[in-house]
Short mmCIF file of N, CA and C in Angstrom, two decimals:
data_model
loop_
_atom_site.label_atom_id
_atom_site.label_comp_id
_atom_site.label_asym_id
_atom_site.label_seq_id
_atom_site.Cartn_x
_atom_site.Cartn_y
_atom_site.Cartn_z
N UNK H 1 130.10 84.36 179.70
CA UNK H 1 129.66 83.25 180.51
C UNK H 1 128.48 83.71 181.36
N UNK H 2 127.43 82.97 181.36
CA UNK H 2 126.27 83.34 182.16
C UNK H 2 126.40 82.76 183.55
N UNK H 3 125.84 83.51 184.49
CA UNK H 3 125.84 83.06 185.88
C UNK H 3 124.81 81.95 186.04
N UNK H 4 125.15 80.90 186.79
CA UNK H 4 124.17 79.83 186.99
C UNK H 4 122.94 80.37 187.72
N UNK H 5 121.78 79.89 187.33
CA UNK H 5 120.57 80.34 188.00
C UNK H 5 120.54 79.75 189.40
N UNK H 6 119.90 80.47 190.29
CA UNK H 6 119.77 79.99 191.66
C UNK H 6 118.31 80.08 192.05
N UNK H 7 117.96 79.24 192.96
CA UNK H 7 116.59 79.25 193.46
C UNK H 7 116.45 80.42 194.43
N UNK H 8 115.38 81.19 194.26
CA UNK H 8 115.13 82.31 195.16
C UNK H 8 114.73 81.77 196.53
N UNK H 9 115.47 82.15 197.57
CA UNK H 9 115.13 81.68 198.92
C UNK H 9 113.75 82.15 199.36
N UNK H 10 112.96 81.23 199.88
CA UNK H 10 111.64 81.53 200.44
C UNK H 10 111.43 80.69 201.69
N UNK H 11 110.52 81.13 202.52
CA UNK H 11 110.13 80.35 203.69
C UNK H 11 108.73 80.76 204.10
N UNK H 12 108.00 79.81 204.66
CA UNK H 12 106.66 80.06 205.17
C UNK H 12 106.63 79.70 206.64
N UNK H 13 106.05 80.57 207.44
CA UNK H 13 105.97 80.35 208.88
C UNK H 13 104.57 80.74 209.35
N UNK H 14 103.93 79.88 210.12
CA UNK H 14 102.58 80.16 210.61
C UNK H 14 102.56 80.08 212.14
N UNK H 15 101.81 81.00 212.75
CA UNK H 15 101.65 81.02 214.21
C UNK H 15 100.24 81.48 214.55
N UNK H 16 99.62 80.85 215.53
CA UNK H 16 98.31 81.34 216.00
C UNK H 16 98.51 82.60 216.85
N UNK H 17 97.54 83.48 216.80
CA UNK H 17 97.57 84.69 217.61
C UNK H 17 97.01 84.37 218.99
N UNK H 18 97.79 84.67 220.02
CA UNK H 18 97.34 84.50 221.41
C UNK H 18 97.11 85.87 222.03
N UNK H 19 96.52 85.91 223.19
CA UNK H 19 96.28 87.18 223.87
C UNK H 19 97.59 87.94 224.11
N UNK H 20 98.67 87.21 224.36
CA UNK H 20 99.98 87.85 224.59
C UNK H 20 100.54 88.50 223.33
N UNK H 21 100.02 88.13 222.17
CA UNK H 21 100.52 88.66 220.89
C UNK H 21 99.74 89.88 220.41
N UNK H 22 98.77 90.34 221.19
CA UNK H 22 97.89 91.41 220.74
C UNK H 22 98.39 92.79 221.14
N UNK H 23 97.83 93.78 220.46
CA UNK H 23 98.10 95.17 220.83
C UNK H 23 97.59 95.45 222.24
N UNK H 24 96.49 94.79 222.62
CA UNK H 24 95.93 94.97 223.96
C UNK H 24 96.96 94.64 225.03
N UNK H 25 97.86 93.70 224.77
CA UNK H 25 98.90 93.34 225.74
C UNK H 25 99.82 94.52 226.04
N UNK H 26 99.85 95.51 225.14
CA UNK H 26 100.66 96.71 225.35
C UNK H 26 99.91 97.80 226.10
N UNK H 27 98.58 97.68 226.15
CA UNK H 27 97.79 98.69 226.85
C UNK H 27 96.31 98.51 226.58
N UNK H 28 95.50 98.85 227.60
CA UNK H 28 94.05 98.63 227.52
C UNK H 28 93.39 99.44 226.41
N UNK H 29 94.01 100.50 225.94
CA UNK H 29 93.40 101.32 224.90
C UNK H 29 93.49 100.69 223.52
N UNK H 30 94.25 99.61 223.40
CA UNK H 30 94.50 99.02 222.09
C UNK H 30 93.62 97.78 221.86
N UNK H 31 93.42 97.41 220.59
CA UNK H 31 92.51 96.29 220.29
C UNK H 31 93.11 94.93 220.60
N UNK H 32 92.21 93.97 220.76
CA UNK H 32 92.61 92.58 220.96
C UNK H 32 92.81 91.92 219.60
N UNK H 33 93.79 92.44 218.89
CA UNK H 33 94.15 91.95 217.56
C UNK H 33 95.67 91.83 217.51
N UNK H 34 96.15 91.01 216.60
CA UNK H 34 97.60 90.82 216.48
C UNK H 34 98.31 92.17 216.42
N UNK H 35 99.28 92.35 217.28
CA UNK H 35 100.05 93.59 217.34
C UNK H 35 101.04 93.64 216.19
N UNK H 36 101.32 94.84 215.73
CA UNK H 36 102.30 95.01 214.67
C UNK H 36 103.66 94.41 215.05
N UNK H 37 104.14 94.55 216.30
CA UNK H 37 105.40 93.89 216.65
C UNK H 37 105.35 92.36 216.48
N UNK H 38 104.21 91.74 216.75
CA UNK H 38 104.07 90.30 216.54
C UNK H 38 104.15 89.97 215.05
N UNK H 39 103.47 90.75 214.23
CA UNK H 39 103.51 90.55 212.78
C UNK H 39 104.94 90.69 212.27
N UNK H 40 105.64 91.73 212.73
CA UNK H 40 107.02 91.94 212.31
C UNK H 40 107.92 90.80 212.78
N UNK H 41 107.74 90.35 214.01
CA UNK H 41 108.55 89.24 214.52
C UNK H 41 108.36 87.97 213.70
N UNK H 42 107.13 87.69 213.34
CA UNK H 42 106.84 86.53 212.50
C UNK H 42 107.55 86.67 211.16
N UNK H 43 107.48 87.86 210.59
CA UNK H 43 108.15 88.12 209.30
C UNK H 43 109.66 87.96 209.43
N UNK H 44 110.23 88.46 210.51
CA UNK H 44 111.68 88.36 210.70
C UNK H 44 112.14 86.91 210.76
N UNK H 45 111.43 86.09 211.50
CA UNK H 45 111.82 84.68 211.63
C UNK H 45 111.68 83.98 210.28
N UNK H 46 110.63 84.28 209.53
CA UNK H 46 110.45 83.68 208.21
C UNK H 46 111.61 84.06 207.29
N UNK H 47 112.04 85.31 207.34
CA UNK H 47 113.17 85.74 206.52
C UNK H 47 114.45 85.00 206.89
N UNK H 48 114.70 84.88 208.19
CA UNK H 48 115.88 84.13 208.63
C UNK H 48 115.81 82.69 208.12
N UNK H 49 114.66 82.06 208.27
CA UNK H 49 114.50 80.68 207.83
C UNK H 49 114.73 80.52 206.33
N UNK H 50 114.40 81.55 205.56
CA UNK H 50 114.57 81.48 204.10
C UNK H 50 116.03 81.30 203.70
N UNK H 51 116.96 81.84 204.50
CA UNK H 51 118.38 81.77 204.14
C UNK H 51 119.21 80.94 205.13
N UNK H 52 118.57 80.37 206.14
CA UNK H 52 119.31 79.64 207.19
C UNK H 52 120.21 78.54 206.64
N UNK H 53 119.76 77.87 205.60
CA UNK H 53 120.57 76.77 205.06
C UNK H 53 121.85 77.26 204.38
N UNK H 54 121.95 78.54 204.10
CA UNK H 54 123.14 79.11 203.47
C UNK H 54 124.18 79.58 204.48
N UNK H 55 123.82 79.62 205.75
CA UNK H 55 124.71 80.18 206.76
C UNK H 55 125.79 79.19 207.16
N UNK H 56 126.97 79.73 207.40
CA UNK H 56 128.08 78.92 207.89
C UNK H 56 127.90 78.70 209.39
N UNK H 57 128.60 77.72 209.93
CA UNK H 57 128.55 77.48 211.37
C UNK H 57 128.90 78.77 212.11
N UNK H 58 128.12 79.09 213.12
CA UNK H 58 128.38 80.28 213.93
C UNK H 58 127.77 81.55 213.36
N UNK H 59 127.12 81.49 212.22
CA UNK H 59 126.49 82.68 211.64
C UNK H 59 124.99 82.68 211.96
N UNK H 60 124.45 83.89 212.10
CA UNK H 60 123.02 84.11 212.24
C UNK H 60 122.66 85.30 211.35
N UNK H 61 121.38 85.58 211.24
CA UNK H 61 120.97 86.82 210.59
C UNK H 61 120.33 87.71 211.63
N UNK H 62 120.48 89.02 211.45
CA UNK H 62 119.84 90.00 212.33
C UNK H 62 119.12 91.02 211.47
N UNK H 63 118.00 91.50 211.98
CA UNK H 63 117.25 92.52 211.28
C UNK H 63 117.95 93.86 211.35
N UNK H 64 117.98 94.57 210.22
CA UNK H 64 118.61 95.90 210.21
C UNK H 64 117.66 97.00 209.73
N UNK H 65 116.56 96.63 209.06
CA UNK H 65 115.58 97.62 208.61
C UNK H 65 114.28 96.92 208.29
N UNK H 66 113.18 97.64 208.48
CA UNK H 66 111.87 97.07 208.15
C UNK H 66 110.87 98.18 207.88
N UNK H 67 110.03 97.95 206.90
CA UNK H 67 108.87 98.79 206.64
C UNK H 67 107.66 97.88 206.71
N UNK H 68 106.75 98.19 207.63
CA UNK H 68 105.59 97.34 207.86
C UNK H 68 104.33 98.08 207.43
N UNK H 69 103.56 97.42 206.60
CA UNK H 69 102.23 97.93 206.24
C UNK H 69 101.22 96.95 206.81
N UNK H 70 100.71 97.28 208.00
CA UNK H 70 99.76 96.41 208.71
C UNK H 70 98.37 96.86 208.29
N UNK H 71 97.71 96.07 207.44
CA UNK H 71 96.51 96.51 206.72
C UNK H 71 95.20 96.06 207.30
N UNK H 72 95.19 94.99 208.12
CA UNK H 72 93.93 94.49 208.64
C UNK H 72 94.16 93.80 209.98
N UNK H 73 93.18 93.87 210.89
CA UNK H 73 93.33 93.24 212.21
C UNK H 73 93.09 91.73 212.14
N UNK H 74 93.82 91.01 212.98
CA UNK H 74 93.64 89.56 213.09
C UNK H 74 93.32 89.24 214.54
N UNK H 75 92.18 88.59 214.80
CA UNK H 75 91.78 88.31 216.19
C UNK H 75 92.52 87.13 216.80
N UNK H 76 92.47 87.06 218.13
CA UNK H 76 93.01 85.93 218.88
C UNK H 76 92.37 84.66 218.35
N UNK H 77 93.19 83.63 218.20
CA UNK H 77 92.72 82.34 217.73
C UNK H 77 92.95 82.10 216.25
N UNK H 78 93.04 83.17 215.47
CA UNK H 78 93.35 83.02 214.05
C UNK H 78 94.84 82.74 213.89
N UNK H 79 95.20 82.15 212.78
CA UNK H 79 96.61 81.88 212.49
C UNK H 79 97.12 82.86 211.46
N UNK H 80 98.27 83.46 211.75
CA UNK H 80 98.96 84.31 210.77
C UNK H 80 99.99 83.45 210.04
N UNK H 81 100.07 83.62 208.73
CA UNK H 81 101.05 82.91 207.92
C UNK H 81 101.88 83.93 207.17
N UNK H 82 103.19 83.87 207.38
CA UNK H 82 104.12 84.78 206.72
C UNK H 82 104.88 84.01 205.63
N UNK H 83 104.86 84.54 204.42
CA UNK H 83 105.62 83.96 203.32
C UNK H 83 106.70 84.98 202.94
N UNK H 84 107.94 84.61 203.22
CA UNK H 84 109.08 85.49 202.96
C UNK H 84 109.77 85.07 201.67
N UNK H 85 110.03 86.05 200.83
CA UNK H 85 110.74 85.80 199.58
C UNK H 85 111.90 86.79 199.48
N UNK H 86 113.09 86.27 199.27
CA UNK H 86 114.24 87.15 199.10
C UNK H 86 114.09 87.92 197.79
N UNK H 87 114.31 89.24 197.85
CA UNK H 87 114.19 90.06 196.65
C UNK H 87 115.53 90.58 196.15
N UNK H 88 116.52 90.64 197.02
CA UNK H 88 117.86 91.04 196.58
C UNK H 88 118.89 90.64 197.62
N UNK H 89 120.15 90.64 197.18
CA UNK H 89 121.26 90.36 198.08
C UNK H 89 122.46 91.16 197.63
N UNK H 90 123.23 91.61 198.60
CA UNK H 90 124.46 92.35 198.34
C UNK H 90 125.41 92.07 199.51
N UNK H 91 126.46 91.32 199.24
CA UNK H 91 127.38 90.96 200.30
C UNK H 91 126.67 90.18 201.38
N UNK H 92 126.75 90.70 202.62
CA UNK H 92 126.11 90.03 203.75
C UNK H 92 124.66 90.47 203.95
N UNK H 93 124.15 91.36 203.13
CA UNK H 93 122.78 91.88 203.28
C UNK H 93 121.81 91.11 202.40
N UNK H 94 120.64 90.85 202.98
CA UNK H 94 119.56 90.18 202.26
C UNK H 94 118.29 91.00 202.45
N UNK H 95 117.55 91.22 201.36
CA UNK H 95 116.31 91.97 201.42
C UNK H 95 115.16 91.04 201.05
N UNK H 96 114.04 91.20 201.74
CA UNK H 96 112.88 90.32 201.59
C UNK H 96 111.59 91.11 201.46
N UNK H 97 110.62 90.47 200.82
CA UNK H 97 109.23 90.92 200.85
C UNK H 97 108.47 89.78 201.54
N UNK H 98 107.71 90.15 202.56
CA UNK H 98 106.95 89.17 203.32
C UNK H 98 105.47 89.53 203.23
N UNK H 99 104.69 88.59 202.77
CA UNK H 99 103.23 88.77 202.74
C UNK H 99 102.66 87.94 203.88
N UNK H 100 101.87 88.60 204.73
CA UNK H 100 101.28 87.95 205.90
C UNK H 100 99.78 87.87 205.68
N UNK H 101 99.25 86.65 205.84
CA UNK H 101 97.82 86.43 205.67
C UNK H 101 97.22 85.78 206.90
N UNK H 102 95.91 85.91 207.02
CA UNK H 102 95.17 85.19 208.05
C UNK H 102 94.05 84.43 207.35
N UNK H 103 93.07 83.96 208.06
CA UNK H 103 92.00 83.18 207.48
C UNK H 103 91.12 83.94 206.51
N UNK H 104 91.18 85.26 206.53
CA UNK H 104 90.35 86.09 205.66
C UNK H 104 91.12 86.53 204.41
N UNK H 105 92.42 86.77 204.55
CA UNK H 105 93.22 87.23 203.41
C UNK H 105 94.47 87.95 203.88
N UNK H 106 95.01 88.77 203.00
CA UNK H 106 96.24 89.50 203.29
C UNK H 106 95.98 90.53 204.39
N UNK H 107 96.86 90.54 205.40
CA UNK H 107 96.70 91.50 206.48
C UNK H 107 97.93 92.38 206.69
N UNK H 108 99.07 92.01 206.10
CA UNK H 108 100.27 92.83 206.24
C UNK H 108 101.26 92.50 205.14
N UNK H 109 102.08 93.51 204.82
CA UNK H 109 103.22 93.32 203.93
C UNK H 109 104.42 93.96 204.62
N UNK H 110 105.52 93.23 204.66
CA UNK H 110 106.73 93.71 205.32
C UNK H 110 107.87 93.68 204.32
N UNK H 111 108.54 94.80 204.16
CA UNK H 111 109.79 94.87 203.41
C UNK H 111 110.88 94.86 204.47
N UNK H 112 111.78 93.89 204.39
CA UNK H 112 112.70 93.66 205.51
C UNK H 112 114.11 93.38 205.02
N UNK H 113 115.09 93.94 205.72
CA UNK H 113 116.50 93.70 205.40
C UNK H 113 117.17 93.04 206.59
N UNK H 114 117.95 92.00 206.31
CA UNK H 114 118.69 91.29 207.33
C UNK H 114 120.17 91.26 206.94
N UNK H 115 121.04 91.15 207.94
CA UNK H 115 122.48 91.03 207.70
C UNK H 115 122.96 89.71 208.28
N UNK H 116 123.87 89.08 207.59
CA UNK H 116 124.50 87.85 208.09
C UNK H 116 125.67 88.27 208.96
N UNK H 117 125.68 87.79 210.20
CA UNK H 117 126.70 88.19 211.16
C UNK H 117 127.19 86.97 211.94
N UNK H 118 128.30 87.15 212.63
CA UNK H 118 128.85 86.11 213.49
C UNK H 118 128.12 86.16 214.84
N UNK H 119 127.54 85.05 215.25
CA UNK H 119 126.75 85.01 216.48
C UNK H 119 127.58 85.39 217.70
N UNK H 120 128.83 84.98 217.76
CA UNK H 120 129.67 85.30 218.92
C UNK H 120 129.95 86.81 218.99
N UNK H 121 130.10 87.45 217.85
CA UNK H 121 130.31 88.91 217.86
C UNK H 121 129.08 89.63 218.41
N UNK H 122 127.91 89.15 218.06
CA UNK H 122 126.68 89.74 218.59
C UNK H 122 126.62 89.53 220.10
N UNK H 123 126.96 88.32 220.55
CA UNK H 123 126.95 88.02 221.98
C UNK H 123 127.94 88.93 222.73
N UNK H 124 129.11 89.15 222.14
CA UNK H 124 130.11 90.02 222.76
C UNK H 124 129.59 91.46 222.85
N UNK H 125 128.94 91.93 221.81
CA UNK H 125 128.38 93.29 221.84
C UNK H 125 127.29 93.41 222.89
N UNK H 126 126.49 92.35 223.05
CA UNK H 126 125.46 92.36 224.09
C UNK H 126 126.10 92.44 225.47
N UNK H 127 127.15 91.67 225.68
CA UNK H 127 127.84 91.74 226.98
C UNK H 127 128.39 93.12 227.23
N UNK H 128 128.96 93.76 226.21
CA UNK H 128 129.52 95.11 226.34
C UNK H 128 128.44 96.15 226.67
N UNK H 129 127.22 95.91 226.23
CA UNK H 129 126.14 96.87 226.41
C UNK H 129 125.29 96.59 227.63
N UNK H 130 125.58 95.51 228.34
CA UNK H 130 124.79 95.15 229.51
C UNK H 130 124.95 96.18 230.61
N UNK H 131 123.85 96.51 231.24
CA UNK H 131 123.87 97.42 232.38
C UNK H 131 124.39 96.64 233.57
N UNK H 132 125.35 97.20 234.23
CA UNK H 132 125.97 96.49 235.35
C UNK H 132 125.53 97.09 236.67
#
């Protein structure tokens, strides 16, 4: 018996780069271009959105690993677009390839793994780790 085919989860997310999203926001020595953490954050949200419709009530996804290849700078005012495509799944783990482009072309590729978890368990762990 063959397994029924399934549609590969994908999602596209676009955001303009603001001054707060730049490497310069981390320090004057850095360029006024989209910071790698901003690129990664955009990729993470796109990955979550790709599988959000599969989640049960009370479930979220959390990032557990990422490899970022940030290949070109994107200036303030340009829009970054992340296209996330699921590449594999195993149990609660989902792996994605995210291609990030701007108005000129490809500027980053992110290989990212997310885990499906219970949101309340994450909240409880946060409370346990809070500095009192």
